[in-house]
């Protein structure tokens, strides 16, 4: 029930009281308790004045929240808890700067910052430190505001990816204006070497800049942004595929595209999209042996996922090596838990290797493991029809059509 602000809550008084008059236990909340000795002078002593007035409390609170938002992610480095600490320190500094301007005497702990209207050495140092922190918060907040505006404009660009990647693409005027404006805001928030007054971009932001540049018809800048993103960190599959497509659209030779993909694969061996795309480029040049070697290396990589392995096997099928795909997928199906994608890929590999009846069995397994996938039921219907099992084929196709209709109805209009 001790409400004296000078109490340090150390409980030393409880432990040394000779009469056990003090205790630590559950009791009424302080707000519901009455003073036991209202006549004591201490009970009538006025409460000390608060350091901040109510308007100052509100302003500093709002300023601290704004500084927290500004500091978090500054320079692509500041994490949440560090931003919170910096915001509280800077908010306190802003209040002290205000006091330095209006009060003749100002202290921070045992440091006299201002005395009789004159700043002390400590006051000058602390003032410069606090002013620097406030300036950093304002700068970071402005950069983040620019990027927020760019993100909002970016979200209004509606040109589909397939349209941008099509041959003979010409930018849609409305989307080009939006893309150019978003790029302008992004660049203004970028590092000085790129004409901005902020800091560098994250890989995701570089990918957005590449996309906006492509929408605006500037494929050279789009390729540059993607290469910059790749140099920062392991790229996503979409970045790798986009780089290959942008280079192709710009008229780069297959050798140049292959060289770029080989560099990505060498730098990031676990970026399997780059390795698979590299194999596809090799196959397109007629270098089937090289493409097959790369695809088999992916299937033997312990870090490859089932999706990566099946994609590599699909490539083996496409380049005329279905027997290799059958060998790999049979081993995967026997050593890993049942997977619809693996069973469907194995069925396709068996079909192209001439084992049509065996292909049906594995496609049936795929449809049973993923009964809501219309593609598996449709493929099963085709396989059954080729084997003359028309009634079963009709049922599989009907089930596939029904699933397709349900998916169409479920799509928002």
mmCIF file of C-alpha atoms in Angstrom:
data_model
loop_
_atom_site.group_PDB
_atom_site.id
_atom_site.type_symbol
_atom_site.label_atom_id
_atom_site.label_comp_id
_atom_site.label_asym_id
_atom_site.label_seq_id
_atom_site.Cartn_x
_atom_site.Cartn_y
_atom_site.Cartn_z
ATOM 1 C CA UNK A 1 0.000 0.000 0.000
ATOM 2 C CA UNK A 2 3.035 2.233 -0.215
ATOM 3 C CA UNK A 3 2.309 5.019 -2.679
ATOM 4 C CA UNK A 4 5.310 7.265 -2.027
ATOM 5 C CA UNK A 5 7.016 7.854 -5.405
ATOM 6 C CA UNK A 6 10.333 7.687 -3.574
ATOM 7 C CA UNK A 7 9.795 4.029 -2.681
ATOM 8 C CA UNK A 8 12.169 1.823 -4.693
ATOM 9 C CA UNK A 9 10.128 -1.376 -4.130
ATOM 10 C CA UNK A 10 13.240 -3.230 -2.938
ATOM 11 C CA UNK A 11 11.394 -4.769 0.092
ATOM 12 C CA UNK A 12 14.381 -4.104 2.366
ATOM 13 C CA UNK A 13 12.024 -2.408 4.843
ATOM 14 C CA UNK A 14 9.917 -5.586 5.021
ATOM 15 C CA UNK A 15 12.899 -7.802 5.684
ATOM 16 C CA UNK A 16 14.375 -5.650 8.495
ATOM 17 C CA UNK A 17 11.213 -4.397 10.291
ATOM 18 C CA UNK A 18 11.660 -5.538 13.957
ATOM 19 C CA UNK A 19 7.912 -5.585 14.681
ATOM 20 C CA UNK A 20 6.776 -7.323 11.473
ATOM 21 C CA UNK A 21 4.561 -4.316 10.854
ATOM 22 C CA UNK A 22 5.279 -4.500 7.097
ATOM 23 C CA UNK A 23 4.482 -7.398 4.798
ATOM 24 C CA UNK A 24 4.336 -8.355 1.146
ATOM 25 C CA UNK A 25 0.958 -9.914 0.325
ATOM 26 C CA UNK A 26 -2.262 -9.533 -1.658
ATOM 27 C CA UNK A 27 -4.341 -6.499 -0.639
ATOM 28 C CA UNK A 28 -6.804 -3.974 -2.001
ATOM 29 C CA UNK A 29 -5.716 -2.001 -5.051
ATOM 30 C CA UNK A 30 -4.140 1.263 -3.974
ATOM 31 C CA UNK A 31 -6.868 3.308 -5.632
ATOM 32 C CA UNK A 32 -9.473 1.730 -3.306
ATOM 33 C CA UNK A 33 -7.447 2.152 -0.105
ATOM 34 C CA UNK A 34 -7.550 5.131 2.252
ATOM 35 C CA UNK A 35 -4.489 6.599 4.002
ATOM 36 C CA UNK A 36 -4.111 5.130 7.487
ATOM 37 C CA UNK A 37 -2.721 8.332 8.986
ATOM 38 C CA UNK A 38 -4.432 11.307 7.358
ATOM 39 C CA UNK A 39 -3.207 13.617 10.132
ATOM 40 C CA UNK A 40 0.461 12.923 9.464
ATOM 41 C CA UNK A 41 2.235 15.842 7.720
ATOM 42 C CA UNK A 42 3.425 13.521 4.979
ATOM 43 C CA UNK A 43 -0.171 12.712 4.074
ATOM 44 C CA UNK A 44 -0.906 16.396 3.508
ATOM 45 C CA UNK A 45 2.236 17.123 1.503
ATOM 46 C CA UNK A 46 1.502 18.337 -2.040
ATOM 47 C CA UNK A 47 2.271 15.954 -4.864
ATOM 48 C CA UNK A 48 5.374 16.911 -6.844
ATOM 49 C CA UNK A 49 4.747 18.665 -10.149
ATOM 50 C CA UNK A 50 4.904 16.492 -13.259
ATOM 51 C CA UNK A 51 7.894 17.030 -15.537
ATOM 52 C CA UNK A 52 5.674 17.251 -18.622
ATOM 53 C CA UNK A 53 2.409 19.076 -19.102
ATOM 54 C CA UNK A 54 -0.516 17.185 -20.666
ATOM 55 C CA UNK A 55 -0.002 18.807 -24.100
ATOM 56 C CA UNK A 56 3.678 17.880 -23.922
ATOM 57 C CA UNK A 57 2.793 14.294 -22.960
ATOM 58 C CA UNK A 58 0.515 13.974 -26.004
ATOM 59 C CA UNK A 59 2.954 15.598 -28.432
ATOM 60 C CA UNK A 60 5.933 13.517 -27.257
ATOM 61 C CA UNK A 61 3.842 10.320 -27.377
ATOM 62 C CA UNK A 62 2.749 10.967 -30.976
ATOM 63 C CA UNK A 63 6.279 12.033 -31.939
ATOM 64 C CA UNK A 64 7.738 8.837 -30.463
ATOM 65 C CA UNK A 65 5.250 6.682 -32.406
ATOM 66 C CA UNK A 66 6.160 8.518 -35.610
ATOM 67 C CA UNK A 67 9.873 8.127 -34.911
ATOM 68 C CA UNK A 68 9.401 4.399 -34.298
ATOM 69 C CA UNK A 69 7.762 3.996 -37.718
ATOM 70 C CA UNK A 70 10.505 6.096 -39.299
ATOM 71 C CA UNK A 71 13.421 4.292 -37.655
ATOM 72 C CA UNK A 72 12.201 0.750 -38.245
ATOM 73 C CA UNK A 73 13.873 -0.585 -41.388
ATOM 74 C CA UNK A 74 16.070 2.513 -41.824
ATOM 75 C CA UNK A 75 19.053 1.681 -44.072
ATOM 76 C CA UNK A 76 17.394 -1.762 -44.465
ATOM 77 C CA UNK A 77 18.964 -2.622 -41.099
ATOM 78 C CA UNK A 78 17.139 -1.308 -38.014
ATOM 79 C CA UNK A 79 14.962 -4.062 -36.435
ATOM 80 C CA UNK A 80 11.792 -3.535 -34.400
ATOM 81 C CA UNK A 81 13.185 -3.466 -30.851
ATOM 82 C CA UNK A 82 16.122 -1.274 -31.766
ATOM 83 C CA UNK A 83 13.756 1.130 -33.541
ATOM 84 C CA UNK A 84 11.601 1.291 -30.396
ATOM 85 C CA UNK A 85 14.612 2.156 -28.230
ATOM 86 C CA UNK A 86 15.857 4.778 -30.680
ATOM 87 C CA UNK A 87 12.383 6.322 -30.904
ATOM 88 C CA UNK A 88 12.047 6.638 -27.119
ATOM 89 C CA UNK A 89 15.532 8.148 -26.742
ATOM 90 C CA UNK A 90 14.868 10.595 -29.577
ATOM 91 C CA UNK A 91 11.453 11.507 -28.172
ATOM 92 C CA UNK A 92 13.085 12.270 -24.827
ATOM 93 C CA UNK A 93 15.740 14.283 -26.664
ATOM 94 C CA UNK A 94 13.082 16.309 -28.491
ATOM 95 C CA UNK A 95 11.472 17.213 -25.161
ATOM 96 C CA UNK A 96 14.822 18.232 -23.681
ATOM 97 C CA UNK A 97 15.599 20.398 -26.725
ATOM 98 C CA UNK A 98 12.250 22.116 -26.254
ATOM 99 C CA UNK A 99 13.118 22.705 -22.595
ATOM 100 C CA UNK A 100 16.543 24.055 -23.579
ATOM 101 C CA UNK A 101 14.799 26.654 -25.719
ATOM 102 C CA UNK A 102 12.191 27.819 -23.198
ATOM 103 C CA UNK A 103 13.640 27.158 -19.698
ATOM 104 C CA UNK A 104 16.586 29.001 -18.104
ATOM 105 C CA UNK A 105 17.768 25.922 -16.193
ATOM 106 C CA UNK A 106 17.765 22.357 -17.593
ATOM 107 C CA UNK A 107 19.262 19.162 -16.216
ATOM 108 C CA UNK A 108 19.524 15.576 -17.484
ATOM 109 C CA UNK A 109 20.234 13.362 -14.502
ATOM 110 C CA UNK A 110 23.292 14.966 -12.867
ATOM 111 C CA UNK A 111 24.346 16.873 -16.003
ATOM 112 C CA UNK A 112 23.591 20.590 -16.001
ATOM 113 C CA UNK A 113 22.729 21.362 -19.615
ATOM 114 C CA UNK A 114 21.646 24.960 -19.150
ATOM 115 C CA UNK A 115 22.216 27.287 -16.222
ATOM 116 C CA UNK A 116 20.802 30.799 -15.831
ATOM 117 C CA UNK A 117 19.983 31.015 -19.513
ATOM 118 C CA UNK A 118 23.401 29.860 -20.773
ATOM 119 C CA UNK A 119 24.163 26.493 -22.361
ATOM 120 C CA UNK A 120 26.911 24.488 -20.718
ATOM 121 C CA UNK A 121 29.376 22.254 -22.563
ATOM 122 C CA UNK A 122 27.188 19.237 -21.732
ATOM 123 C CA UNK A 123 24.200 21.133 -23.096
ATOM 124 C CA UNK A 124 25.915 21.800 -26.399
ATOM 125 C CA UNK A 125 26.992 18.154 -26.780
ATOM 126 C CA UNK A 126 23.614 16.720 -25.771
ATOM 127 C CA UNK A 127 21.787 19.239 -27.950
ATOM 128 C CA UNK A 128 23.826 18.270 -31.009
ATOM 129 C CA UNK A 129 23.300 14.553 -30.318
ATOM 130 C CA UNK A 130 19.540 14.959 -29.884
ATOM 131 C CA UNK A 131 19.288 17.195 -32.943
ATOM 132 C CA UNK A 132 21.181 14.598 -35.008
ATOM 133 C CA UNK A 133 18.802 11.845 -33.873
ATOM 134 C CA UNK A 134 15.744 13.951 -34.703
ATOM 135 C CA UNK A 135 17.192 14.816 -38.128
ATOM 136 C CA UNK A 136 17.917 11.123 -38.812
ATOM 137 C CA UNK A 137 14.337 10.219 -37.887
ATOM 138 C CA UNK A 138 12.921 12.954 -40.121
ATOM 139 C CA UNK A 139 15.143 11.876 -43.022
ATOM 140 C CA UNK A 140 14.218 8.208 -42.627
ATOM 141 C CA UNK A 141 10.533 9.070 -42.331
ATOM 142 C CA UNK A 142 10.638 11.077 -45.557
ATOM 143 C CA UNK A 143 12.398 8.261 -47.441
ATOM 144 C CA UNK A 144 9.854 5.719 -46.194
ATOM 145 C CA UNK A 145 7.011 8.049 -47.176
ATOM 146 C CA UNK A 146 8.394 8.294 -50.720
ATOM 147 C CA UNK A 147 8.590 4.509 -50.952
ATOM 148 C CA UNK A 148 5.075 4.137 -49.574
ATOM 149 C CA UNK A 149 3.782 6.489 -52.264
ATOM 150 C CA UNK A 150 5.716 4.494 -54.881
ATOM 151 C CA UNK A 151 4.225 1.237 -53.579
ATOM 152 C CA UNK A 152 0.696 2.664 -53.773
ATOM 153 C CA UNK A 153 1.213 3.811 -57.362
ATOM 154 C CA UNK A 154 2.843 0.472 -58.226
ATOM 155 C CA UNK A 155 -0.321 -1.266 -57.018
ATOM 156 C CA UNK A 156 -2.367 0.622 -59.617
ATOM 157 C CA UNK A 157 -0.395 -0.791 -62.570
ATOM 158 C CA UNK A 158 -2.642 -3.468 -64.092
ATOM 159 C CA UNK A 159 -0.848 -4.610 -67.264
ATOM 160 C CA UNK A 160 -0.675 -8.452 -67.123
ATOM 161 C CA UNK A 161 2.693 -10.186 -67.053
ATOM 162 C CA UNK A 162 1.968 -12.183 -70.225
ATOM 163 C CA UNK A 163 1.217 -8.975 -72.122
ATOM 164 C CA UNK A 164 4.478 -7.320 -71.041
ATOM 165 C CA UNK A 165 6.429 -10.444 -72.024
ATOM 166 C CA UNK A 166 4.724 -10.775 -75.424
ATOM 167 C CA UNK A 167 6.605 -9.886 -78.595
ATOM 168 C CA UNK A 168 5.817 -6.465 -79.986
ATOM 169 C CA UNK A 169 4.631 -5.169 -76.617
ATOM 170 C CA UNK A 170 3.921 -1.457 -76.519
ATOM 171 C CA UNK A 171 3.299 0.202 -73.144
ATOM 172 C CA UNK A 172 -0.254 1.191 -72.329
ATOM 173 C CA UNK A 173 -0.107 5.003 -71.887
ATOM 174 C CA UNK A 174 -1.956 5.084 -68.547
ATOM 175 C CA UNK A 175 0.133 2.309 -67.021
ATOM 176 C CA UNK A 176 3.326 3.799 -68.460
ATOM 177 C CA UNK A 177 2.608 7.088 -66.681
ATOM 178 C CA UNK A 178 1.985 5.255 -63.421
ATOM 179 C CA UNK A 179 5.118 3.127 -63.833
ATOM 180 C CA UNK A 180 7.289 6.153 -64.634
ATOM 181 C CA UNK A 181 5.957 8.045 -61.610
ATOM 182 C CA UNK A 182 6.551 5.067 -59.284
ATOM 183 C CA UNK A 183 10.102 4.656 -60.657
ATOM 184 C CA UNK A 184 10.735 8.378 -60.121
ATOM 185 C CA UNK A 185 9.668 8.130 -56.462
ATOM 186 C CA UNK A 186 11.690 4.965 -55.902
ATOM 187 C CA UNK A 187 14.805 6.564 -57.399
ATOM 188 C CA UNK A 188 14.345 9.701 -55.289
ATOM 189 C CA UNK A 189 14.408 7.460 -52.210
ATOM 190 C CA UNK A 190 17.438 5.521 -53.450
ATOM 191 C CA UNK A 191 21.165 5.969 -52.738
ATOM 192 C CA UNK A 192 23.000 9.124 -53.902
ATOM 193 C CA UNK A 193 24.911 7.181 -56.571
ATOM 194 C CA UNK A 194 21.547 6.599 -58.287
ATOM 195 C CA UNK A 195 20.443 10.215 -57.981
ATOM 196 C CA UNK A 196 18.478 9.848 -54.733
ATOM 197 C CA UNK A 197 19.009 10.957 -51.150
ATOM 198 C CA UNK A 198 18.099 7.761 -49.323
ATOM 199 C CA UNK A 199 19.596 4.300 -49.045
ATOM 200 C CA UNK A 200 19.847 1.160 -51.175
ATOM 201 C CA UNK A 201 16.936 -1.022 -52.240
ATOM 202 C CA UNK A 202 16.032 -4.469 -50.978
ATOM 203 C CA UNK A 203 15.910 -7.364 -53.474
ATOM 204 C CA UNK A 204 12.092 -7.190 -53.468
ATOM 205 C CA UNK A 205 12.164 -3.475 -54.265
ATOM 206 C CA UNK A 206 14.667 -4.064 -57.059
ATOM 207 C CA UNK A 207 12.332 -6.711 -58.480
ATOM 208 C CA UNK A 208 9.464 -4.191 -58.401
ATOM 209 C CA UNK A 209 11.657 -1.602 -60.147
ATOM 210 C CA UNK A 210 12.484 -4.186 -62.809
ATOM 211 C CA UNK A 211 8.799 -4.928 -63.341
ATOM 212 C CA UNK A 212 7.858 -1.234 -63.529
ATOM 213 C CA UNK A 213 10.677 -0.633 -66.004
ATOM 214 C CA UNK A 214 9.393 -3.504 -68.147
ATOM 215 C CA UNK A 215 5.855 -2.098 -68.038
ATOM 216 C CA UNK A 216 7.275 1.262 -69.152
ATOM 217 C CA UNK A 217 9.095 -0.480 -72.016
ATOM 218 C CA UNK A 218 12.614 -0.047 -70.600
ATOM 219 C CA UNK A 219 13.892 -3.633 -70.692
ATOM 220 C CA UNK A 220 17.533 -2.585 -70.346
ATOM 221 C CA UNK A 221 16.837 -1.023 -66.920
ATOM 222 C CA UNK A 222 14.699 -4.014 -65.968
ATOM 223 C CA UNK A 223 17.610 -6.358 -66.674
ATOM 224 C CA UNK A 224 20.000 -4.124 -64.696
ATOM 225 C CA UNK A 225 17.717 -4.075 -61.653
ATOM 226 C CA UNK A 226 17.366 -7.869 -61.702
ATOM 227 C CA UNK A 227 21.126 -8.346 -61.965
ATOM 228 C CA UNK A 228 21.605 -5.990 -59.010
ATOM 229 C CA UNK A 229 19.058 -7.969 -57.008
ATOM 230 C CA UNK A 230 20.820 -11.235 -57.845
ATOM 231 C CA UNK A 231 24.154 -9.816 -56.660
ATOM 232 C CA UNK A 232 22.617 -8.955 -53.267
ATOM 233 C CA UNK A 233 21.066 -12.289 -52.333
ATOM 234 C CA UNK A 234 19.840 -15.605 -53.709
ATOM 235 C CA UNK A 235 17.079 -14.667 -56.144
ATOM 236 C CA UNK A 236 13.584 -16.062 -56.272
ATOM 237 C CA UNK A 237 12.453 -18.260 -59.152
ATOM 238 C CA UNK A 238 10.462 -15.391 -60.680
ATOM 239 C CA UNK A 239 13.546 -13.146 -60.725
ATOM 240 C CA UNK A 240 15.641 -15.776 -62.517
ATOM 241 C CA UNK A 241 12.956 -16.544 -65.091
ATOM 242 C CA UNK A 242 12.275 -12.828 -65.565
ATOM 243 C CA UNK A 243 15.963 -12.166 -66.222
ATOM 244 C CA UNK A 244 16.069 -14.823 -68.931
ATOM 245 C CA UNK A 245 12.884 -13.469 -70.510
ATOM 246 C CA UNK A 246 14.047 -9.847 -70.426
ATOM 247 C CA UNK A 247 17.353 -10.804 -72.033
ATOM 248 C CA UNK A 248 15.553 -12.771 -74.741
ATOM 249 C CA UNK A 249 13.137 -9.900 -75.381
ATOM 250 C CA UNK A 250 16.099 -7.539 -75.758
ATOM 251 C CA UNK A 251 17.539 -9.744 -78.494
ATOM 252 C CA UNK A 252 20.372 -11.238 -76.472
ATOM 253 C CA UNK A 253 21.805 -14.439 -77.934
ATOM 254 C CA UNK A 254 21.173 -17.846 -76.419
ATOM 255 C CA UNK A 255 24.863 -17.951 -75.458
ATOM 256 C CA UNK A 256 24.491 -14.684 -73.478
ATOM 257 C CA UNK A 257 21.374 -15.940 -71.702
ATOM 258 C CA UNK A 258 23.117 -19.235 -70.929
ATOM 259 C CA UNK A 259 26.164 -17.395 -69.575
ATOM 260 C CA UNK A 260 23.994 -15.247 -67.268
ATOM 261 C CA UNK A 261 22.099 -18.284 -65.958
ATOM 262 C CA UNK A 262 25.340 -20.221 -65.482
ATOM 263 C CA UNK A 263 26.690 -17.382 -63.333
ATOM 264 C CA UNK A 264 23.554 -17.464 -61.168
ATOM 265 C CA UNK A 265 23.738 -21.254 -60.841
ATOM 266 C CA UNK A 266 27.424 -21.108 -59.929
ATOM 267 C CA UNK A 267 26.876 -18.417 -57.295
ATOM 268 C CA UNK A 268 23.725 -20.022 -55.868
ATOM 269 C CA UNK A 269 23.839 -23.812 -56.433
ATOM 270 C CA UNK A 270 20.515 -24.229 -54.606
ATOM 271 C CA UNK A 271 18.724 -21.907 -57.040
ATOM 272 C CA UNK A 272 17.234 -24.781 -59.021
ATOM 273 C CA UNK A 273 15.071 -22.571 -61.246
ATOM 274 C CA UNK A 274 18.272 -21.095 -62.693
ATOM 275 C CA UNK A 275 19.722 -24.546 -63.286
ATOM 276 C CA UNK A 276 16.544 -25.876 -64.895
ATOM 277 C CA UNK A 277 16.205 -22.788 -67.092
ATOM 278 C CA UNK A 278 19.869 -23.190 -68.034
ATOM 279 C CA UNK A 279 19.182 -26.783 -69.093
ATOM 280 C CA UNK A 280 16.195 -25.632 -71.169
ATOM 281 C CA UNK A 281 18.360 -23.059 -72.958
ATOM 282 C CA UNK A 282 20.957 -25.742 -73.666
ATOM 283 C CA UNK A 283 18.265 -28.044 -75.023
ATOM 284 C CA UNK A 284 16.913 -25.248 -77.231
ATOM 285 C CA UNK A 285 20.389 -24.976 -78.782
ATOM 286 C CA UNK A 286 20.390 -28.700 -79.554
ATOM 287 C CA UNK A 287 22.844 -29.568 -76.784
ATOM 288 C CA UNK A 288 20.752 -32.411 -75.455
ATOM 289 C CA UNK A 289 23.642 -34.113 -73.677
ATOM 290 C CA UNK A 290 24.475 -30.982 -71.663
ATOM 291 C CA UNK A 291 20.815 -30.403 -70.814
ATOM 292 C CA UNK A 292 20.390 -34.026 -69.743
ATOM 293 C CA UNK A 293 23.508 -33.869 -67.591
ATOM 294 C CA UNK A 294 22.265 -30.746 -65.800
ATOM 295 C CA UNK A 295 18.777 -32.197 -65.273
ATOM 296 C CA UNK A 296 20.181 -35.435 -63.808
ATOM 297 C CA UNK A 297 22.505 -33.437 -61.545
ATOM 298 C CA UNK A 298 19.439 -31.655 -60.144
ATOM 299 C CA UNK A 299 17.646 -34.946 -59.467
ATOM 300 C CA UNK A 300 20.700 -36.195 -57.546
ATOM 301 C CA UNK A 301 21.077 -33.031 -55.474
ATOM 302 C CA UNK A 302 20.142 -33.703 -51.834
ATOM 303 C CA UNK A 303 18.838 -30.141 -51.480
ATOM 304 C CA UNK A 304 16.392 -30.439 -54.372
ATOM 305 C CA UNK A 305 12.712 -30.486 -53.469
ATOM 306 C CA UNK A 306 10.173 -32.870 -55.002
ATOM 307 C CA UNK A 307 8.990 -30.021 -57.200
ATOM 308 C CA UNK A 308 12.543 -29.403 -58.463
ATOM 309 C CA UNK A 309 13.061 -33.126 -59.153
ATOM 310 C CA UNK A 310 9.777 -33.516 -61.038
ATOM 311 C CA UNK A 311 10.487 -30.375 -63.078
ATOM 312 C CA UNK A 312 13.908 -31.746 -64.026
ATOM 313 C CA UNK A 313 12.291 -35.057 -64.989
ATOM 314 C CA UNK A 314 9.725 -33.233 -67.126
ATOM 315 C CA UNK A 315 12.670 -31.655 -68.943
ATOM 316 C CA UNK A 316 14.212 -35.099 -69.465
ATOM 317 C CA UNK A 317 10.940 -36.235 -71.024
ATOM 318 C CA UNK A 318 10.790 -33.168 -73.277
ATOM 319 C CA UNK A 319 14.323 -33.742 -74.614
ATOM 320 C CA UNK A 320 13.653 -37.402 -75.381
ATOM 321 C CA UNK A 321 15.073 -39.061 -72.268
ATOM 322 C CA UNK A 322 11.905 -40.512 -70.664
ATOM 323 C CA UNK A 323 13.719 -43.685 -69.557
ATOM 324 C CA UNK A 324 16.033 -41.609 -67.341
ATOM 325 C CA UNK A 325 12.989 -39.832 -65.917
ATOM 326 C CA UNK A 326 11.307 -43.178 -65.178
ATOM 327 C CA UNK A 327 14.383 -44.412 -63.325
ATOM 328 C CA UNK A 328 14.609 -41.265 -61.179
ATOM 329 C CA UNK A 329 10.888 -40.976 -60.436
ATOM 330 C CA UNK A 330 10.515 -44.680 -59.630
ATOM 331 C CA UNK A 331 13.264 -44.338 -57.020
ATOM 332 C CA UNK A 332 11.615 -41.204 -55.589
ATOM 333 C CA UNK A 333 8.185 -42.845 -55.441
ATOM 334 C CA UNK A 334 9.622 -45.860 -53.607
ATOM 335 C CA UNK A 335 11.724 -43.934 -51.088
ATOM 336 C CA UNK A 336 9.509 -40.951 -50.214
ATOM 337 C CA UNK A 337 5.915 -40.614 -48.999
ATOM 338 C CA UNK A 338 3.221 -40.836 -51.655
ATOM 339 C CA UNK A 339 3.032 -37.613 -53.656
ATOM 340 C CA UNK A 340 0.528 -36.789 -56.382
ATOM 341 C CA UNK A 341 2.987 -34.691 -58.392
ATOM 342 C CA UNK A 342 5.570 -37.472 -58.422
ATOM 343 C CA UNK A 343 2.976 -40.079 -59.455
ATOM 344 C CA UNK A 344 1.655 -37.870 -62.267
ATOM 345 C CA UNK A 345 5.176 -37.163 -63.572
ATOM 346 C CA UNK A 346 6.029 -40.859 -63.401
ATOM 347 C CA UNK A 347 2.868 -41.675 -65.351
ATOM 348 C CA UNK A 348 3.883 -39.217 -68.072
ATOM 349 C CA UNK A 349 7.437 -40.601 -68.190
ATOM 350 C CA UNK A 350 6.109 -44.178 -68.483
ATOM 351 C CA UNK A 351 3.731 -43.171 -71.253
ATOM 352 C CA UNK A 352 6.487 -41.614 -73.366
ATOM 353 C CA UNK A 353 8.745 -44.586 -72.729
ATOM 354 C CA UNK A 354 6.064 -46.901 -74.164
ATOM 355 C CA UNK A 355 4.593 -48.338 -70.925
ATOM 356 C CA UNK A 356 1.038 -47.062 -71.334
ATOM 357 C CA UNK A 357 -0.671 -49.562 -69.033
ATOM 358 C CA UNK A 358 1.742 -48.847 -66.192
ATOM 359 C CA UNK A 359 1.207 -45.115 -66.783
ATOM 360 C CA UNK A 360 -2.519 -45.559 -66.088
ATOM 361 C CA UNK A 361 -1.848 -47.095 -62.690
ATOM 362 C CA UNK A 362 0.341 -44.214 -61.570
ATOM 363 C CA UNK A 363 -2.056 -41.586 -62.911
ATOM 364 C CA UNK A 364 -4.826 -43.272 -60.931
ATOM 365 C CA UNK A 365 -2.639 -42.947 -57.828
ATOM 366 C CA UNK A 366 -2.098 -39.250 -58.584
ATOM 367 C CA UNK A 367 -5.853 -38.673 -58.958
ATOM 368 C CA UNK A 368 -6.525 -40.559 -55.717
ATOM 369 C CA UNK A 369 -3.927 -38.525 -53.825
ATOM 370 C CA UNK A 370 -5.240 -35.211 -55.219
ATOM 371 C CA UNK A 371 -8.924 -35.848 -56.017
ATOM 372 C CA UNK A 372 -9.664 -32.136 -56.483
ATOM 373 C CA UNK A 373 -7.126 -31.695 -59.298
ATOM 374 C CA UNK A 374 -8.981 -31.726 -62.644
ATOM 375 C CA UNK A 375 -5.728 -32.008 -64.635
ATOM 376 C CA UNK A 376 -4.992 -35.454 -63.203
ATOM 377 C CA UNK A 377 -8.488 -36.726 -63.965
ATOM 378 C CA UNK A 378 -8.310 -35.290 -67.493
ATOM 379 C CA UNK A 379 -4.942 -36.946 -68.138
ATOM 380 C CA UNK A 380 -6.276 -40.220 -66.738
ATOM 381 C CA UNK A 381 -9.219 -40.006 -69.140
ATOM 382 C CA UNK A 382 -6.868 -39.553 -72.092
ATOM 383 C CA UNK A 383 -4.729 -42.526 -71.053
ATOM 384 C CA UNK A 384 -7.765 -44.765 -70.580
ATOM 385 C CA UNK A 385 -9.239 -43.735 -73.935
ATOM 386 C CA UNK A 386 -6.004 -44.653 -75.725
ATOM 387 C CA UNK A 387 -6.168 -48.106 -74.188
ATOM 388 C CA UNK A 388 -9.778 -48.569 -75.358
ATOM 389 C CA UNK A 389 -11.305 -48.350 -71.877
ATOM 390 C CA UNK A 390 -13.956 -45.905 -73.008
ATOM 391 C CA UNK A 391 -16.401 -46.204 -70.086
ATOM 392 C CA UNK A 392 -13.699 -45.533 -67.503
ATOM 393 C CA UNK A 393 -12.331 -42.721 -69.664
ATOM 394 C CA UNK A 394 -15.748 -41.076 -69.858
ATOM 395 C CA UNK A 395 -16.144 -41.174 -66.079
ATOM 396 C CA UNK A 396 -12.691 -39.661 -65.538
ATOM 397 C CA UNK A 397 -13.371 -36.901 -68.068
ATOM 398 C CA UNK A 398 -16.774 -36.170 -66.538
ATOM 399 C CA UNK A 399 -15.193 -35.848 -63.106
ATOM 400 C CA UNK A 400 -12.541 -33.527 -64.549
ATOM 401 C CA UNK A 401 -15.196 -31.342 -66.221
ATOM 402 C CA UNK A 402 -17.186 -31.152 -62.992
ATOM 403 C CA UNK A 403 -14.101 -29.997 -61.046
ATOM 404 C CA UNK A 404 -13.335 -27.375 -63.686
ATOM 405 C CA UNK A 405 -16.905 -26.035 -63.459
ATOM 406 C CA UNK A 406 -16.656 -25.842 -59.665
ATOM 407 C CA UNK A 407 -13.402 -23.917 -59.884
ATOM 408 C CA UNK A 408 -14.946 -21.451 -62.337
ATOM 409 C CA UNK A 409 -17.930 -20.873 -60.067
ATOM 410 C CA UNK A 410 -15.652 -20.341 -57.085
ATOM 411 C CA UNK A 411 -13.647 -17.632 -58.853
ATOM 412 C CA UNK A 412 -14.688 -14.045 -57.944
ATOM 413 C CA UNK A 413 -16.271 -12.106 -60.740
#
